[in-house]
XYZ file of N, CA and C in Angstrom:
195
model
N 1.004 -1.227 -0.072
C 0.045 -0.012 -0.012
C 0.830 1.062 -0.294
N 0.574 2.391 -0.642
C 1.168 3.355 -0.806
C 0.202 4.634 -0.897
N 0.485 5.713 -0.091
C -0.615 7.059 -0.288
C 0.448 7.742 -0.828
N -0.216 8.559 -2.086
C 0.481 9.241 -2.544
C -0.164 10.921 -2.886
N 0.166 11.785 -3.134
C -0.363 13.049 -3.502
C -0.689 12.844 -4.785
N -1.847 13.609 -5.240
C -2.847 13.667 -6.555
C -1.293 14.409 -7.410
N -1.100 13.602 -8.416
C -0.254 14.244 -9.445
C -0.564 15.447 -10.396
N -1.667 15.601 -10.218
C -2.051 17.048 -10.801
C -1.970 18.167 -10.001
N -1.026 19.064 -9.902
C -0.962 20.142 -9.561
C -1.761 21.122 -9.330
N -2.434 21.394 -10.121
C -3.639 22.250 -9.734
C -4.761 22.072 -8.991
N -4.904 20.625 -9.059
C -5.848 20.186 -8.001
C -5.268 20.157 -6.395
N -3.898 19.780 -6.226
C -3.391 20.001 -5.071
C -3.186 21.667 -4.340
N -2.704 22.235 -5.221
C -2.754 23.662 -5.056
C -4.480 24.689 -4.556
N -5.308 23.952 -5.345
C -6.652 24.266 -5.244
C -7.093 23.939 -3.686
N -6.881 22.243 -3.469
C -7.275 21.576 -2.091
C -6.458 22.540 -1.088
N -5.070 22.355 -1.251
C -4.409 23.219 -0.310
C -4.669 24.447 0.178
N -5.369 25.315 -0.601
C -5.667 26.570 -0.618
C -6.870 26.717 0.372
N -7.646 25.384 0.046
C -8.646 25.708 0.638
C -8.828 25.137 2.034
N -7.584 24.118 2.322
C -7.619 23.716 3.868
C -7.164 24.586 4.564
N -6.170 25.671 3.941
C -5.908 26.810 4.612
C -6.877 27.759 5.305
N -7.988 27.596 4.125
C -8.738 28.904 4.402
C -9.832 28.306 5.435
N -9.918 26.803 5.535
C -11.049 26.232 6.396
C -10.343 25.607 8.236
N -9.132 25.943 7.915
C -8.291 25.372 9.082
C -7.924 23.912 9.002
N -7.915 23.419 7.635
C -7.629 21.908 8.009
C -8.725 21.401 7.629
N -9.886 21.425 7.653
C -11.219 21.014 7.336
C -11.319 20.814 5.666
N -11.689 19.527 5.490
C -12.026 19.508 3.862
C -12.748 20.148 3.293
N -12.051 21.367 2.261
C -13.071 22.421 1.818
C -14.003 22.101 0.789
N -14.172 20.323 0.339
C -15.203 19.734 -0.259
C -16.254 19.740 0.582
N -16.683 20.032 1.889
C -17.712 19.457 2.462
C -18.032 20.907 3.130
N -19.580 20.811 3.486
C -20.121 21.961 4.289
C -19.619 21.993 5.762
N -20.016 20.948 6.546
C -19.556 21.052 7.719
C -18.372 21.010 8.068
N -18.067 21.597 9.350
C -16.618 21.748 9.923
C -16.810 20.406 11.098
N -16.897 19.231 10.913
C -16.679 18.250 11.668
C -15.394 17.857 12.031
N -15.220 17.339 12.923
C -13.863 16.462 13.296
C -13.156 15.287 12.153
N -14.395 14.738 11.794
C -14.191 13.657 11.178
C -14.102 14.187 9.743
N -14.173 15.757 9.228
C -13.768 15.928 8.216
C -12.455 16.714 8.019
N -11.637 16.556 9.182
C -10.349 17.010 9.217
C -9.399 16.100 8.056
N -8.327 16.887 7.738
C -7.683 16.428 6.541
C -6.720 15.453 7.198
N -6.374 14.266 7.206
C -6.768 13.613 6.178
C -7.990 12.895 6.758
N -9.014 12.995 6.538
C -10.700 12.719 6.888
C -10.655 11.385 7.314
N -11.494 11.124 7.972
C -11.954 9.798 8.708
C -12.064 8.928 7.772
N -13.458 9.208 6.422
C -13.685 8.591 5.482
C -12.361 7.687 4.607
N -11.367 8.417 4.234
C -10.084 8.003 3.756
C -9.413 7.203 4.596
N -9.319 7.399 5.945
C -8.536 6.549 6.810
C -9.361 5.259 6.567
N -10.493 5.341 6.983
C -11.248 4.020 7.028
C -11.257 3.293 5.578
N -10.832 3.767 4.377
C -10.941 3.206 3.089
C -9.302 2.946 3.159
N -8.340 3.605 3.662
C -7.097 2.959 3.778
C -6.961 1.744 4.180
N -7.770 1.581 5.609
C -7.625 0.068 6.498
C -8.012 -1.081 5.285
N -8.886 -0.751 4.293
C -9.394 -1.879 3.535
C -8.452 -2.127 1.862
N -7.869 -3.846 2.531
C -6.630 -3.706 1.716
C -7.120 -3.663 0.259
N -8.498 -4.033 -0.250
C -8.832 -4.026 -1.593
C -9.233 -2.585 -2.194
N -9.056 -1.502 -1.315
C -9.459 -0.204 -1.860
C -8.301 0.521 -2.552
N -8.907 0.763 -3.803
C -7.305 1.571 -4.300
C -8.350 3.001 -5.147
N -8.189 4.422 -4.796
C -8.679 5.607 -5.244
C -8.423 6.524 -4.487
N -8.814 7.567 -4.906
C -8.674 9.110 -4.256
C -9.617 9.201 -3.216
N -9.338 10.034 -2.365
C -9.983 10.791 -0.979
C -11.084 11.465 -1.686
N -11.811 12.047 -0.945
C -13.014 12.586 -1.223
C -12.701 13.789 -1.853
N -11.698 14.555 -1.638
C -11.255 15.763 -2.225
C -10.313 15.580 -3.323
N -9.673 14.479 -3.288
C -8.952 14.047 -4.545
C -7.567 14.332 -4.210
N -7.065 14.777 -2.885
C -5.564 15.206 -2.675
C -4.941 14.131 -2.646
N -5.169 12.835 -2.339
C -4.657 11.848 -1.925
C -4.840 10.634 -2.863
N -3.960 9.803 -2.943
C -4.611 8.403 -3.803
C -3.774 7.255 -2.871
N -4.500 6.410 -3.040
C -4.303 5.319 -2.027
C -3.948 4.045 -3.526
N -2.496 3.283 -3.302
C -2.471 2.086 -3.981
C -2.280 1.121 -3.718
N -2.402 0.101 -4.062
C -2.549 -1.168 -3.713
C -1.417 -1.487 -3.253
C-alpha cells in the first residue's frame, strides 16, 4: 500500500488553499466536523481496506494497492 499526493498540481494547489481557508477541514464539505479534518476519517477507513484503491473525497490523496 502506498499513499501519494494527486499528480495534478492544480488540484493540489486548490485543495491546499481550501485547507488553509478552512483551518484544515476538507474544503469540499460544508460542515466543519472533526471527521472532516484532513486526512479525513472516511479516507482513513478506506485505507484500512486492502482492496480499496482510489482517491480521497477531495482528490488530494490517492491510495495505491
